Each structure stands twice: as C-alpha cells, then as structure tokens.
Coordinates of C-alpha atoms in Angstrom, one line a residue:
Chain A
M1 CA 151.3 -32.5 151.5
N2 CA 151.1 -35.0 154.4
Y3 CA 149.6 -38.4 154.0
S4 CA 149.1 -40.8 156.8
Q5 CA 151.1 -44.0 156.9
Q6 CA 147.8 -45.8 156.9
T7 CA 146.8 -44.2 153.6
I8 CA 150.2 -45.0 152.0
N9 CA 150.1 -48.6 153.1
E10 CA 146.5 -49.1 152.0
L11 CA 147.5 -47.8 148.5
K12 CA 150.5 -50.0 148.4
R13 CA 148.3 -52.9 149.1
K14 CA 146.0 -51.8 146.3
A15 CA 148.9 -51.5 143.9
I16 CA 149.9 -55.1 144.8
Q17 CA 146.4 -56.2 144.2
V18 CA 146.4 -54.4 140.9
R19 CA 149.5 -56.2 139.8
S20 CA 148.2 -59.5 141.0
N21 CA 145.0 -58.9 138.9
I22 CA 147.2 -58.3 135.9
L23 CA 148.9 -61.6 136.5
E24 CA 145.5 -63.3 136.8
M25 CA 144.6 -62.0 133.3
I26 CA 147.6 -63.3 131.6
P27 CA 148.5 -66.8 132.7
P28 CA 151.2 -68.7 130.7
G29 CA 150.2 -69.0 127.1
K30 CA 148.2 -65.8 127.1
V31 CA 149.9 -62.8 125.5
G32 CA 149.4 -59.5 127.3
H33 CA 151.0 -56.1 127.9
L34 CA 152.7 -56.9 131.2
G35 CA 155.5 -54.4 131.0
G36 CA 153.6 -51.2 130.4
S37 CA 150.8 -52.2 132.7
S38 CA 153.0 -52.8 135.7
S39 CA 155.1 -49.7 135.1
I40 CA 152.1 -47.5 135.7
A41 CA 150.3 -49.7 138.3
D42 CA 151.3 -47.5 141.3
V43 CA 150.1 -44.3 139.7
M44 CA 146.9 -46.0 138.6
A45 CA 146.3 -47.3 142.1
A46 CA 146.7 -43.8 143.5
L47 CA 144.3 -42.4 140.9
Y48 CA 141.5 -45.0 141.3
F49 CA 141.7 -45.6 145.0
H50 CA 142.6 -42.2 146.3
T51 CA 142.5 -39.2 144.0
M52 CA 139.7 -39.7 141.5
K53 CA 136.0 -39.3 142.3
V54 CA 134.6 -42.6 140.8
N55 CA 131.9 -45.0 141.7
G56 CA 131.9 -48.5 140.3
S57 CA 128.2 -49.0 140.9
D58 CA 127.4 -45.7 139.1
P59 CA 129.8 -45.6 136.2
K60 CA 128.1 -42.8 134.3
N61 CA 127.6 -40.4 137.2
P62 CA 128.1 -37.0 135.6
L63 CA 130.1 -35.8 138.6
R64 CA 132.8 -38.5 138.2
D65 CA 136.4 -37.8 137.2
R66 CA 137.5 -39.3 133.9
L67 CA 140.6 -41.3 133.1
I68 CA 141.6 -41.8 129.5
M69 CA 144.2 -44.5 128.8
S70 CA 145.9 -42.9 125.8
K71 CA 148.5 -45.8 125.9
G72 CA 145.5 -48.1 125.3
H73 CA 147.6 -51.2 125.1
A74 CA 148.2 -51.0 128.8
V75 CA 144.5 -51.4 129.5
L76 CA 145.1 -54.5 131.6
V77 CA 146.1 -52.2 134.5
Q78 CA 142.9 -50.2 134.1
Y79 CA 140.8 -53.4 134.1
A80 CA 142.8 -54.4 137.2
C81 CA 141.7 -51.3 139.0
L82 CA 138.1 -51.2 137.7
V83 CA 137.4 -54.7 138.9
E84 CA 138.4 -53.8 142.4
L85 CA 135.8 -51.0 142.3
G86 CA 133.1 -53.3 141.1
Y87 CA 132.7 -52.0 137.6
F88 CA 132.4 -55.6 136.3
P89 CA 132.4 -59.1 137.8
R90 CA 135.7 -60.7 138.7
E91 CA 135.1 -63.6 136.4
E92 CA 135.7 -61.3 133.5
L93 CA 139.4 -61.1 134.2
S94 CA 140.0 -64.6 132.9
K95 CA 138.0 -63.8 129.8
V96 CA 140.1 -60.8 128.8
K97 CA 140.6 -60.6 125.0
T98 CA 138.1 -63.4 124.3
F99 CA 135.1 -63.3 122.0
N100 CA 132.5 -63.4 124.8
G101 CA 134.3 -61.3 127.4
M102 CA 133.7 -57.7 128.3
L103 CA 137.3 -56.8 128.3
Q104 CA 138.7 -56.1 124.9
G105 CA 142.3 -56.0 123.8
H106 CA 142.2 -52.3 123.8
P107 CA 139.9 -49.9 125.7
D108 CA 136.3 -50.1 124.3
M109 CA 133.8 -47.8 126.0
D110 CA 130.8 -49.8 124.6
R111 CA 131.9 -53.1 126.0
T112 CA 133.5 -52.2 129.3
P113 CA 131.9 -50.1 132.1
G114 CA 134.4 -47.5 133.4
I115 CA 136.2 -47.1 130.0
E116 CA 135.7 -43.5 129.0
A117 CA 136.9 -43.5 125.4
V118 CA 138.1 -45.6 122.5
T119 CA 141.9 -45.6 122.5
G120 CA 144.6 -47.9 121.1
S121 CA 145.6 -46.0 118.0
L122 CA 148.3 -44.1 119.8
G123 CA 148.6 -40.4 120.2
Q124 CA 144.9 -39.5 120.4
G125 CA 144.1 -39.7 124.1
L126 CA 145.4 -36.3 125.1
S127 CA 143.4 -34.6 122.5
V128 CA 140.2 -36.5 123.5
S129 CA 141.0 -35.5 127.1
L130 CA 141.3 -31.9 126.1
G131 CA 137.9 -32.0 124.5
L132 CA 136.4 -33.6 127.5
A133 CA 138.0 -31.0 129.8
L134 CA 136.7 -28.2 127.6
G135 CA 133.2 -29.7 127.6
L136 CA 133.2 -30.2 131.3
R137 CA 134.3 -26.6 131.8
L138 CA 131.4 -25.3 129.6
D139 CA 129.1 -27.1 132.0
H140 CA 130.9 -25.6 135.1
S141 CA 131.6 -29.1 136.2
S142 CA 134.1 -29.8 139.0
S143 CA 135.1 -33.1 137.4
R144 CA 138.7 -33.6 136.4
V145 CA 140.3 -35.5 133.4
Y146 CA 143.4 -37.7 133.7
T147 CA 145.3 -39.0 130.7
I148 CA 147.9 -41.7 130.8
L149 CA 150.5 -41.4 128.0
G150 CA 153.4 -43.7 127.2
D151 CA 156.8 -42.2 126.6
G152 CA 157.1 -44.1 123.3
E153 CA 153.7 -42.7 122.4
L154 CA 155.2 -39.2 122.5
A155 CA 156.7 -39.8 119.1
E156 CA 153.1 -39.4 117.7
G157 CA 152.9 -35.8 116.3
Q158 CA 149.3 -35.4 117.4
V159 CA 150.4 -35.6 121.1
W160 CA 152.3 -32.4 120.5
E161 CA 149.4 -30.7 118.8
A162 CA 147.4 -31.3 122.0
V163 CA 150.4 -30.3 124.2
M164 CA 150.4 -27.0 122.3
A165 CA 146.7 -26.5 122.4
A166 CA 145.8 -27.3 126.0
P167 CA 147.7 -24.4 127.7
D168 CA 146.1 -22.0 125.1
F169 CA 142.7 -23.0 126.4
K170 CA 143.9 -22.7 130.0
V171 CA 142.3 -25.9 131.0
N172 CA 143.1 -26.5 134.7
N173 CA 140.9 -29.6 135.0
L174 CA 143.3 -31.7 132.9
T175 CA 146.3 -33.7 134.2
A176 CA 148.5 -35.7 131.9
I177 CA 150.7 -38.4 133.2
V178 CA 153.6 -39.8 131.2
D179 CA 154.6 -43.3 132.1
W180 CA 158.3 -42.6 131.5
N181 CA 159.6 -46.1 131.5
G182 CA 162.2 -45.7 128.8
V183 CA 161.2 -48.9 126.9
Q184 CA 158.8 -49.3 124.0
A185 CA 157.6 -52.2 121.9
T186 CA 160.9 -53.4 120.4
S187 CA 163.7 -51.6 122.4
T188 CA 164.5 -48.6 124.5
T189 CA 163.2 -45.2 123.6
K190 CA 166.7 -44.0 123.5
E191 CA 167.5 -46.4 120.7
I192 CA 164.1 -46.3 118.8
F193 CA 163.3 -42.6 119.0
P194 CA 165.0 -40.5 121.7
I195 CA 163.0 -37.5 122.9
E196 CA 165.4 -35.5 125.0
N197 CA 164.7 -32.7 127.5
L198 CA 161.2 -33.9 128.1
E199 CA 160.7 -31.6 131.1
E200 CA 161.8 -28.5 129.2
K201 CA 159.7 -29.4 126.3
W202 CA 156.4 -29.6 128.2
K203 CA 157.4 -26.5 130.2
A204 CA 158.1 -24.6 127.0
F205 CA 154.6 -25.3 125.8
G206 CA 153.1 -23.9 129.0
W207 CA 152.4 -26.9 131.2
N208 CA 152.8 -27.1 134.9
V209 CA 155.5 -29.9 135.0
L210 CA 156.0 -32.2 138.0
V211 CA 158.7 -34.9 137.8
I212 CA 158.4 -37.8 140.2
D213 CA 159.4 -41.3 140.9
G214 CA 156.4 -43.1 139.6
H215 CA 156.8 -46.0 142.1
D216 CA 156.9 -43.7 145.2
M217 CA 153.4 -43.5 146.6
V218 CA 154.0 -40.3 148.5
Q219 CA 155.5 -38.5 145.5
I220 CA 152.6 -39.8 143.3
L221 CA 149.9 -38.5 145.7
D222 CA 151.7 -35.2 146.2
A223 CA 152.0 -34.6 142.4
L224 CA 148.4 -35.5 141.8
D225 CA 147.3 -33.0 144.6
R226 CA 149.6 -30.3 143.3
A227 CA 148.2 -30.8 139.8
K228 CA 144.7 -30.5 141.2
T229 CA 145.4 -27.2 143.0
Y230 CA 147.2 -25.6 140.1
T231 CA 144.7 -23.2 138.5
E232 CA 146.7 -21.5 135.7
G233 CA 146.4 -24.3 133.2
P234 CA 147.0 -28.0 132.6
S235 CA 149.6 -30.1 134.5
V236 CA 151.7 -33.0 133.5
I237 CA 153.3 -35.5 135.8
L238 CA 156.4 -37.0 134.2
A239 CA 156.6 -40.3 136.2
H240 CA 160.0 -42.1 136.1
T241 CA 159.0 -45.7 136.1
V242 CA 160.4 -49.2 135.3
K243 CA 158.8 -51.2 132.7
G244 CA 157.7 -54.5 134.1
K245 CA 158.1 -53.1 137.7
C246 CA 158.1 -55.7 140.5
F247 CA 158.7 -58.7 138.2
P248 CA 162.5 -59.0 138.0
F249 CA 162.6 -61.1 134.9
A250 CA 160.6 -58.4 133.0
E251 CA 162.0 -55.2 134.5
G252 CA 163.4 -52.8 131.9
K253 CA 162.9 -55.3 129.1
A254 CA 161.2 -54.7 125.8
K255 CA 160.5 -58.4 125.5
Y256 CA 157.7 -58.1 128.0
H257 CA 156.0 -55.2 126.3
N258 CA 153.5 -57.7 125.0
A259 CA 154.4 -61.3 125.7
S260 CA 153.3 -64.4 127.5
M261 CA 155.2 -65.7 130.5
T262 CA 156.6 -69.1 130.9
E263 CA 155.3 -71.3 133.7
E264 CA 158.5 -70.6 135.6
E265 CA 158.3 -66.9 135.1
Y266 CA 154.6 -67.0 136.2
Q267 CA 155.5 -68.7 139.4
T268 CA 158.3 -66.2 140.0
A269 CA 155.8 -63.4 139.4
W270 CA 153.4 -64.8 142.0
S271 CA 156.2 -65.2 144.6
C272 CA 157.1 -61.5 144.0
I273 CA 153.5 -60.6 144.8
E274 CA 153.7 -62.6 148.0
K275 CA 157.0 -61.0 148.9
M276 CA 155.6 -57.5 148.4
K277 CA 152.6 -58.4 150.6
R278 CA 154.9 -59.5 153.4
E279 CA 156.9 -56.3 153.1
V280 CA 153.9 -54.0 153.3
E281 CA 152.5 -55.9 156.3
A282 CA 156.0 -55.7 158.0
Chain B
M1 CA 116.1 -18.6 107.4
R2 CA 118.2 -19.0 104.3
T3 CA 119.5 -15.7 102.9
S4 CA 121.4 -16.9 99.8
D5 CA 122.2 -19.7 97.4
S6 CA 125.5 -20.4 99.1
L7 CA 125.6 -23.8 100.7
R8 CA 128.3 -22.9 103.1
K9 CA 126.9 -19.6 104.2
T10 CA 123.6 -21.3 104.8
Y11 CA 125.3 -24.0 106.8
G12 CA 127.0 -21.3 109.0
E13 CA 123.8 -19.2 109.4
T14 CA 121.7 -22.3 110.2
L15 CA 124.1 -23.2 113.0
V16 CA 124.0 -19.7 114.4
E17 CA 120.2 -19.9 114.4
L18 CA 120.2 -23.4 116.1
G19 CA 122.9 -22.4 118.5
K20 CA 120.7 -19.7 120.0
D21 CA 118.5 -22.3 121.9
N22 CA 120.8 -25.3 121.8
K23 CA 123.7 -24.5 124.0
D24 CA 125.3 -27.9 123.4
I25 CA 126.3 -27.0 119.9
V26 CA 130.0 -26.2 119.7
M27 CA 132.2 -25.4 116.7
L28 CA 135.8 -26.3 116.0
E29 CA 137.8 -24.7 113.3
A30 CA 141.3 -25.2 111.8
D31 CA 141.9 -21.7 110.5
L32 CA 139.6 -21.8 107.5
G33 CA 136.6 -20.2 109.2
N34 CA 136.0 -17.6 106.6
S35 CA 135.8 -20.3 103.9
T36 CA 133.9 -22.9 105.9
M37 CA 131.7 -20.1 107.3
S38 CA 132.1 -21.5 110.8
S39 CA 133.3 -18.0 111.7
L40 CA 129.7 -16.9 111.7
F41 CA 129.1 -19.1 114.8
G42 CA 132.3 -17.9 116.3
N43 CA 131.1 -14.3 116.1
A44 CA 127.8 -15.1 117.6
Y45 CA 129.0 -17.5 120.4
P46 CA 132.7 -17.0 121.0
E47 CA 132.6 -19.1 124.2
R48 CA 131.4 -22.1 122.1
Y49 CA 133.8 -21.6 119.2
F50 CA 137.2 -23.4 119.4
Q51 CA 139.9 -22.2 117.1
M52 CA 142.2 -25.2 117.0
G53 CA 144.8 -23.8 114.6
I54 CA 146.1 -25.8 111.7
A55 CA 146.0 -29.1 113.5
E56 CA 143.1 -31.2 112.1
Q57 CA 144.1 -34.4 113.9
N58 CA 143.9 -32.7 117.3
M59 CA 140.7 -31.0 116.3
A60 CA 139.0 -34.3 115.4
S61 CA 140.0 -36.0 118.7
V62 CA 139.1 -32.9 120.7
A63 CA 135.7 -33.0 119.1
A64 CA 135.4 -36.7 120.3
G65 CA 136.1 -35.5 123.8
L66 CA 133.5 -32.7 123.6
A67 CA 131.0 -35.3 122.4
L68 CA 131.9 -37.5 125.4
A69 CA 131.0 -34.5 127.6
G70 CA 127.6 -34.3 125.9
K71 CA 128.2 -31.6 123.4
V72 CA 127.3 -31.5 119.7
P73 CA 130.6 -30.6 118.1
F74 CA 131.0 -29.6 114.5
I75 CA 134.5 -29.8 113.1
N76 CA 135.2 -27.7 110.0
S77 CA 137.8 -27.7 107.3
F78 CA 138.2 -28.3 103.6
A79 CA 136.8 -31.7 102.7
V80 CA 140.3 -33.1 101.9
F81 CA 141.7 -32.1 105.3
A82 CA 138.6 -32.8 107.4
T83 CA 138.5 -36.4 106.2
G84 CA 142.0 -37.3 104.9
R85 CA 144.2 -35.5 107.4
A86 CA 142.2 -36.6 110.4
Y87 CA 141.2 -40.0 109.0
D88 CA 142.5 -42.2 111.8
Q89 CA 141.2 -39.8 114.4
I90 CA 137.8 -39.9 112.9
R91 CA 138.0 -43.7 112.6
S92 CA 139.4 -44.4 116.1
S93 CA 138.3 -41.6 118.4
V94 CA 134.9 -40.9 116.7
A95 CA 133.5 -43.7 114.5
I96 CA 134.5 -46.7 116.6
A97 CA 133.1 -45.0 119.7
N98 CA 130.0 -43.9 117.6
L99 CA 130.3 -40.4 119.0
N100 CA 128.0 -37.5 118.2
V101 CA 130.6 -35.6 116.1
K102 CA 129.6 -33.7 113.0
I103 CA 132.2 -33.3 110.3
C104 CA 131.8 -30.5 107.7
G105 CA 134.0 -31.0 104.7
S106 CA 133.8 -27.7 102.9
S107 CA 135.1 -26.8 99.4
A108 CA 134.4 -30.4 98.5
G109 CA 134.9 -32.0 95.1
L110 CA 136.5 -29.7 92.5
S111 CA 134.7 -26.6 93.8
D112 CA 137.9 -25.0 95.1
Y113 CA 138.9 -24.8 91.5
G114 CA 141.9 -22.4 91.8
D115 CA 143.8 -24.3 94.5
G116 CA 144.4 -27.5 92.6
K117 CA 144.7 -31.2 93.4
T118 CA 145.9 -30.9 97.0
H119 CA 142.7 -29.0 97.9
Q120 CA 140.2 -30.8 95.7
S121 CA 138.5 -33.8 97.3
I122 CA 137.9 -36.8 95.0
D123 CA 138.1 -39.3 97.8
D124 CA 136.2 -38.0 100.8
I125 CA 133.0 -39.9 100.2
A126 CA 135.0 -43.1 99.9
L127 CA 136.9 -42.4 103.1
M128 CA 133.8 -41.6 105.1
Q129 CA 131.3 -44.1 103.8
V130 CA 133.6 -47.1 104.5
L131 CA 133.4 -46.3 108.2
P132 CA 130.8 -48.2 110.2
H133 CA 128.4 -45.8 112.1
M134 CA 129.1 -42.9 109.8
T135 CA 126.3 -41.0 107.9
V136 CA 127.3 -39.3 104.7
L137 CA 125.4 -36.3 103.5
S138 CA 125.8 -34.5 100.2
P139 CA 123.5 -31.5 99.6
C140 CA 122.7 -30.4 96.1
D141 CA 121.7 -26.9 97.0
A142 CA 121.4 -24.4 99.9
V143 CA 117.9 -25.6 100.8
E144 CA 119.3 -29.1 101.5
S145 CA 122.3 -27.6 103.2
E146 CA 119.9 -25.9 105.7
M147 CA 117.7 -29.0 106.1
M148 CA 120.7 -31.3 106.6
T149 CA 122.4 -29.0 109.1
K150 CA 119.2 -29.0 111.2
A151 CA 118.9 -32.8 110.9
M152 CA 122.6 -33.3 112.0
V153 CA 121.8 -31.5 115.2
N154 CA 118.6 -33.4 115.8
E155 CA 120.0 -36.9 115.1
K156 CA 122.8 -38.5 117.1
G157 CA 125.8 -40.2 115.7
P158 CA 128.9 -39.3 113.6
M159 CA 128.0 -37.6 110.4
Y160 CA 129.8 -36.2 107.4
L161 CA 128.5 -33.2 105.4
R162 CA 130.1 -32.5 102.1
I163 CA 129.6 -28.9 101.0
N164 CA 130.3 -27.3 97.6
R165 CA 132.2 -24.0 97.8
N166 CA 130.2 -22.3 95.0
D167 CA 126.6 -21.1 94.9
L168 CA 124.4 -23.7 93.3
K169 CA 121.0 -23.2 91.6
I170 CA 118.1 -24.0 94.0
V171 CA 116.6 -27.2 92.6
T172 CA 114.8 -28.7 95.7
D173 CA 111.5 -27.6 97.2
P174 CA 112.0 -25.5 100.3
Q175 CA 108.6 -26.5 101.5
A176 CA 109.2 -30.2 101.3
E177 CA 109.7 -32.3 104.4
Y178 CA 113.3 -33.5 104.9
H179 CA 114.8 -36.4 106.8
I180 CA 118.2 -38.0 106.6
G181 CA 118.1 -40.9 104.2
K182 CA 115.5 -39.2 101.9
M183 CA 115.8 -39.8 98.2
T184 CA 113.8 -37.4 96.0
E185 CA 112.6 -37.8 92.5
M186 CA 113.5 -34.6 90.7
V187 CA 112.4 -35.5 87.2
Q188 CA 110.0 -38.2 86.1
G189 CA 110.9 -40.6 83.4
N190 CA 110.9 -44.3 82.5
D191 CA 113.7 -45.4 80.2
V192 CA 116.7 -44.7 82.5
V193 CA 117.1 -43.6 86.1
V194 CA 119.9 -41.3 87.0
F195 CA 120.9 -41.3 90.7
A196 CA 122.8 -38.1 91.3
T197 CA 124.3 -36.3 94.2
G198 CA 125.6 -32.7 94.9
I199 CA 126.1 -30.5 91.8
M200 CA 125.4 -33.5 89.6
V201 CA 121.7 -33.3 90.5
Q202 CA 121.3 -30.1 88.4
Q203 CA 123.5 -31.5 85.7
S204 CA 121.4 -34.6 85.5
M205 CA 118.2 -32.6 85.4
E206 CA 119.7 -30.7 82.5
A207 CA 120.7 -34.0 80.8
A208 CA 117.1 -35.2 81.1
K209 CA 116.0 -32.2 79.2
L210 CA 118.5 -32.8 76.4
L211 CA 117.5 -36.5 76.2
E212 CA 113.8 -35.6 76.1
K213 CA 114.5 -34.2 72.6
E214 CA 115.8 -37.6 71.6
N215 CA 112.7 -39.3 73.0
I216 CA 114.7 -40.8 75.9
S217 CA 112.7 -40.5 79.1
V218 CA 115.0 -40.0 82.1
R219 CA 114.1 -40.2 85.7
V220 CA 116.4 -38.1 87.9
V221 CA 116.7 -39.0 91.6
N222 CA 118.6 -36.8 94.1
V223 CA 120.5 -39.1 96.5
S224 CA 121.6 -36.6 99.1
T225 CA 122.1 -39.2 101.8
I226 CA 124.9 -41.5 100.4
K227 CA 125.0 -43.5 103.6
P228 CA 122.8 -45.0 104.9
L229 CA 121.5 -45.7 101.4
D230 CA 117.8 -46.2 101.2
V231 CA 118.0 -49.4 99.2
E232 CA 114.2 -49.9 99.2
A233 CA 113.7 -46.5 97.6
L234 CA 116.6 -47.2 95.2
Q235 CA 115.0 -50.4 94.0
M236 CA 111.6 -48.7 93.7
Y237 CA 113.1 -46.0 91.4
C238 CA 114.7 -48.7 89.3
E239 CA 111.3 -50.3 88.6
G240 CA 110.4 -50.3 84.9
V241 CA 113.7 -48.7 83.7
K242 CA 116.1 -50.3 81.2
A243 CA 119.3 -49.0 82.8
V244 CA 120.8 -47.0 85.6
V245 CA 123.3 -44.1 85.7
T246 CA 124.9 -42.6 88.7
A247 CA 126.5 -39.2 88.8
E248 CA 128.8 -37.6 91.4
E249 CA 131.6 -35.1 91.6
H250 CA 134.0 -37.6 93.2
S251 CA 136.2 -40.5 92.1
V252 CA 134.3 -43.3 90.3
I253 CA 135.9 -45.5 92.9
G254 CA 134.3 -45.7 96.3
G255 CA 131.6 -43.0 95.9
L256 CA 127.9 -43.0 95.2
G257 CA 128.4 -45.1 92.1
S258 CA 130.2 -47.8 94.0
A259 CA 127.5 -47.8 96.7
I260 CA 124.7 -48.1 94.2
C261 CA 126.4 -50.8 92.2
S262 CA 126.8 -52.8 95.4
A263 CA 123.2 -52.2 96.4
L264 CA 121.8 -53.2 93.0
S265 CA 124.2 -56.1 92.5
Q266 CA 121.3 -58.6 92.4
K267 CA 119.4 -56.6 89.7
R268 CA 119.9 -57.4 86.0
L269 CA 120.4 -53.8 85.0
P270 CA 123.3 -52.1 83.2
I271 CA 124.8 -49.4 85.4
G272 CA 127.0 -46.6 84.2
I273 CA 129.0 -44.3 86.5
V274 CA 129.6 -40.7 85.9
G275 CA 132.4 -39.3 88.0
I276 CA 136.1 -38.4 88.1
E277 CA 138.1 -41.2 86.5
D278 CA 140.8 -42.4 89.0
T279 CA 142.7 -39.1 88.8
F280 CA 143.4 -36.1 90.9
G281 CA 142.1 -32.6 90.2
T282 CA 143.9 -29.6 88.8
S283 CA 143.8 -25.8 89.0
A284 CA 141.6 -23.8 86.7
E285 CA 140.4 -20.2 86.4
N286 CA 136.9 -21.2 87.0
Y287 CA 134.7 -24.2 88.1
S288 CA 133.1 -24.7 84.7
I289 CA 136.5 -25.6 83.1
L290 CA 137.0 -28.4 85.6
L291 CA 133.5 -29.7 85.3
K292 CA 134.0 -29.9 81.5
H293 CA 137.5 -31.4 81.7
F294 CA 136.5 -34.1 84.2
G295 CA 133.3 -35.0 82.3
L296 CA 130.8 -33.7 84.8
E297 CA 128.6 -31.6 82.5
A298 CA 125.0 -32.4 81.5
E299 CA 126.2 -33.7 78.2
D300 CA 128.4 -36.2 79.9
V301 CA 125.5 -37.6 81.9
A302 CA 123.5 -37.7 78.6
K303 CA 126.3 -39.6 76.9
K304 CA 126.4 -42.1 79.7
V305 CA 122.6 -42.6 79.5
R306 CA 122.9 -43.3 75.7
S307 CA 125.7 -45.7 76.3
V308 CA 123.9 -47.7 79.0
L309 CA 120.8 -47.9 76.8
S310 CA 122.9 -49.5 74.1
V311 CA 124.0 -52.3 76.4
R312 CA 122.3 -55.6 75.5

C-alpha cells in the first residue's frame, strides 16, 4: 500500500518521541527495560498513532482496538505511547515503578488507563488476546486485537498452545507481532534457547505470516494493513528488530535488557534523540 | 430444574438453563466434557462452547480474554488440572486482574477413585483460596451445586467451584434461600461444633447420630463457601461449645481446616482437623474404600470429636 511521506515522517517523529519518553522514565540510577522497549518502539508508534482505533480520553470505549503487551516487561514503550494520547498525565512518567505512581513495573489494568490486561508472567498474552478476539467476534464487533510477543518469550509452551488454537477458531481480528530482536534477559536467543525456522513454524500452524524489518515504517504499516485485510484467520508479523535500537551503547546487548544507564550513557542517548530529530526534519 | 442427585450433571443442566437468556455465558472445555458435563452446554449452544483441546493453560488465559470482552466464561476440567495445571494462568491472567472467570474443578477430591493420585485433588482448595480475589465454593449435594452455579453467574469475580464426581445424598433444603458465603446449621448440638464441607457434611451428620448415643451433642455446620469465610457466623456457631472439628475431603494442609484455625486463632477452643493427612491419593475399585482408607468416614469424624473433647 502507499503511504504519504507526510504520514511516514509524522510516525517517525512519534517514534522518536516514544523513545524520548522511555528515556524520561529511566534516568541514571533507575532500572528499566530499555532494550526490549526501544526494539519495538517503531511498531508501537505505528499501532498507536496510525493503525489502531483508540481514544485517550475514552479509554473504555467498546469500539476501541485492544493491544496486549504479552512481553509485559517492555511496558515502558506502551506508557510512552499512552501518555502521548492523553491516557494519563505526563507527570506520571517520572513516577514509573513508584509506590504512588499509576505506572507499575508490569502492565496493570487496574492502575493504568489504556492497559487492557494483566501481563508480566510471560507466555500468556496471546491466549488472553485469543479470548478477547473470540469475545469480540461473538458481539459482531469490528474491533481488532494486537499482541506484542518477545522472541525469548516464545520458549514458553503456552504460546504454542495459543498458536495452535487461534487458526482453529479462524479469528481474523487478531494480529500477533513478534519483537524478533534476538536477545533476551541474559544473552542472545541463539545461545539461551534457539528457536529455528520461526516463519515456517507459524505457517505450519496456519497463521498468515508477514516478515518485516521492524524499524522500517513503510514495511510496518504495510504489514499491519495486510494483517487487517486478511480474512481467513489470524496474522503474525515477525518483526526483525534490534534490541536497544537507536542507542548505540545498548544495541544488541543483553546488558540493557533491564538496566540503569550511566550519566554518560544517558547523555549519549539524548544526543541520539536530537540527531534523529534533525534527520527527520532534513 | 434439578433432575438427579449428580452434582456435575446438575451443574451442566443449570448452565444450559441459564444460558438460554444470558447470552454472555460461554463454556470452555479441555476434552473432558462428558465428565465435567460441560458438553450439555455445548450441545445446546455450540457457538458459545469452546473446545480448547488438552491445553488447560491456554484455556484459562483465553477465558481471561473472554471475560475482558464482557463474557461470563466457565472453564472446565478435573479439579487437579483446572487448578494445578493452569495455576499461574489463573493467578496472573485471572486473579490479579480480578476477572469474571468461573473455574469448575470436576471430579474433585478422591471422587475419581479409579484414576489414582494424578487425578485426585487433595490440594485444589489450598491453591485457590490463597489467591486474593478468588471465591472458593464446595457444594455438599446437587441442590447446592444448582444454587452455586446460579450464584456464580449472578455475582462478579473469579470463582472456583469444586465438584464431586459421584452422586451424593441430598442433605440441604431445596426451598432454602441461598447466597455465596452462607453457612448452614445442619444438625443442632452444643458440646462440639463440626464445620464440614463437600461430602464430609453427610459424614458429619452421620457422626452426630453416632455420638448422640454416647450423649455427646454435636452441631454440624455446612461450610460450602470456603472463601470468603463468614467469620461472624463461624464465631456464632462456636458459642457455647467446648471444642471444634473441621472435616474436608482435602489435605489437612491449606484447606477448610487451615482457614478455620486461622479464623478462630483468638478463641480458646481446641480444634481438630479431619482430612487427608499430607499424602496423595491412590486407585481403588470404589469410592468407599478410599473414604475409609483416608479416614473420611462418619466414624473418623466421631473419633476426632471424642479426641478434641478430651483436650484439657
């Protein structure tokens, strides 16, 4: 499909803003999941600011699309999007993971507007999404369900229970997205628990599989649109990404899965944001 | 309308009846539908019946999603699998989120006598009652099975229903009003109070008869809601008695006995627990053999009453 340069640039700006919100949440001394939040930031920007029907001032609108963060530890990127849409005040960002804040360490639907389910114990989000998709279908709703999975998370057996089940129920209102960054908590997925032939695996279970560069906005929008128009069953977008994307000191490194940045790294990160802004405007 | 003394058949038939008007009720099954009797619902409303295959973890989280969409999902399996196999899914996807998911643990306790220890649940009450938000229901007969199933649909929140596989004698009054949390005095007495649940209600009523001949007056109370426990009623039924006995077809650890000990910890009353002593089940040719072997007969309750009365 064709997207105007204006749309693409606007979404690129949003993705930069999302990454800068992530930085705002985890200044030096505060531990947070930088790596897995920034790897999926471009996809999340496309979802929240283009593809999904959502409204920050009406979080419970029954007609909304739903996003379930199955890799709940990367919820910083979701907060970074939700705040832009006005789901909660900006001051909450600095209070993330504090006793009085609205933003918990993992997604908590009771505390945070815009969070659709409780996730964090890995491997459950796709199943929850399947249930939501089935429920919405019973109501003849046009709402869609999006699920973000980590590639390390795919080691959880329950993911594959859901992968097997969803095509059986022919849910075409469900899109799964795998943040295929190749790095998990302590090392690469190749070293920890390699899952080969990912594309073939999802295909064999009956999914419509779309493989993309998860940092290319055109490819992201195109895949999301293709998933939307596919009517035979569920779609999965396998998004090749880089853990810690846009922050060179963190890119591809397990160390920044959940870490705090040094003062120097933090400054570097902000200069990366500034550089990206200049590039988009040029 | 109840058609038999089977708790599980009554459960299934009640949901068929409720499902006629309440289109939000949906059922999920992990290939044990002819045992759990969820298949009755499947026959009546195939579009609202989800056969999830032998994948209890997925089933529990899918139910969470259905609840998020406003449905009233019932998940069905044997009690061991419904609670143990899907424990983290119930904890994380369902209980933390306080979702309106109903869990039916069928063939609970030792009632699946032939299948042995892997299929007999001695720990399901413990697993479910420790979860915040969770309601734990344990019917003693088909009348309660019907009343509870209706209440589960009418009241919101995650709930666990523990169902015996075998037909049990009707001991409760079908005309009596029911609500979740209700505790019912089945036999009046004033020496000892026995708080019983499930099949142990009828055993305890039998024990009261045995003890009457020895001039020991036993009050029997049916505690069919294990959580939330009505502590006020519990204390009221303890008034005037010399000792307390609890009786359940479950491990003595973490079940009704534990809950009551904890609730009565400020009372100066001896408490004896009748239950399965920290051990797994076993196969047998019938249910009675197991009840005898694990000390769950009327005489076992009577013995415990005599023993707590001798505590000074």
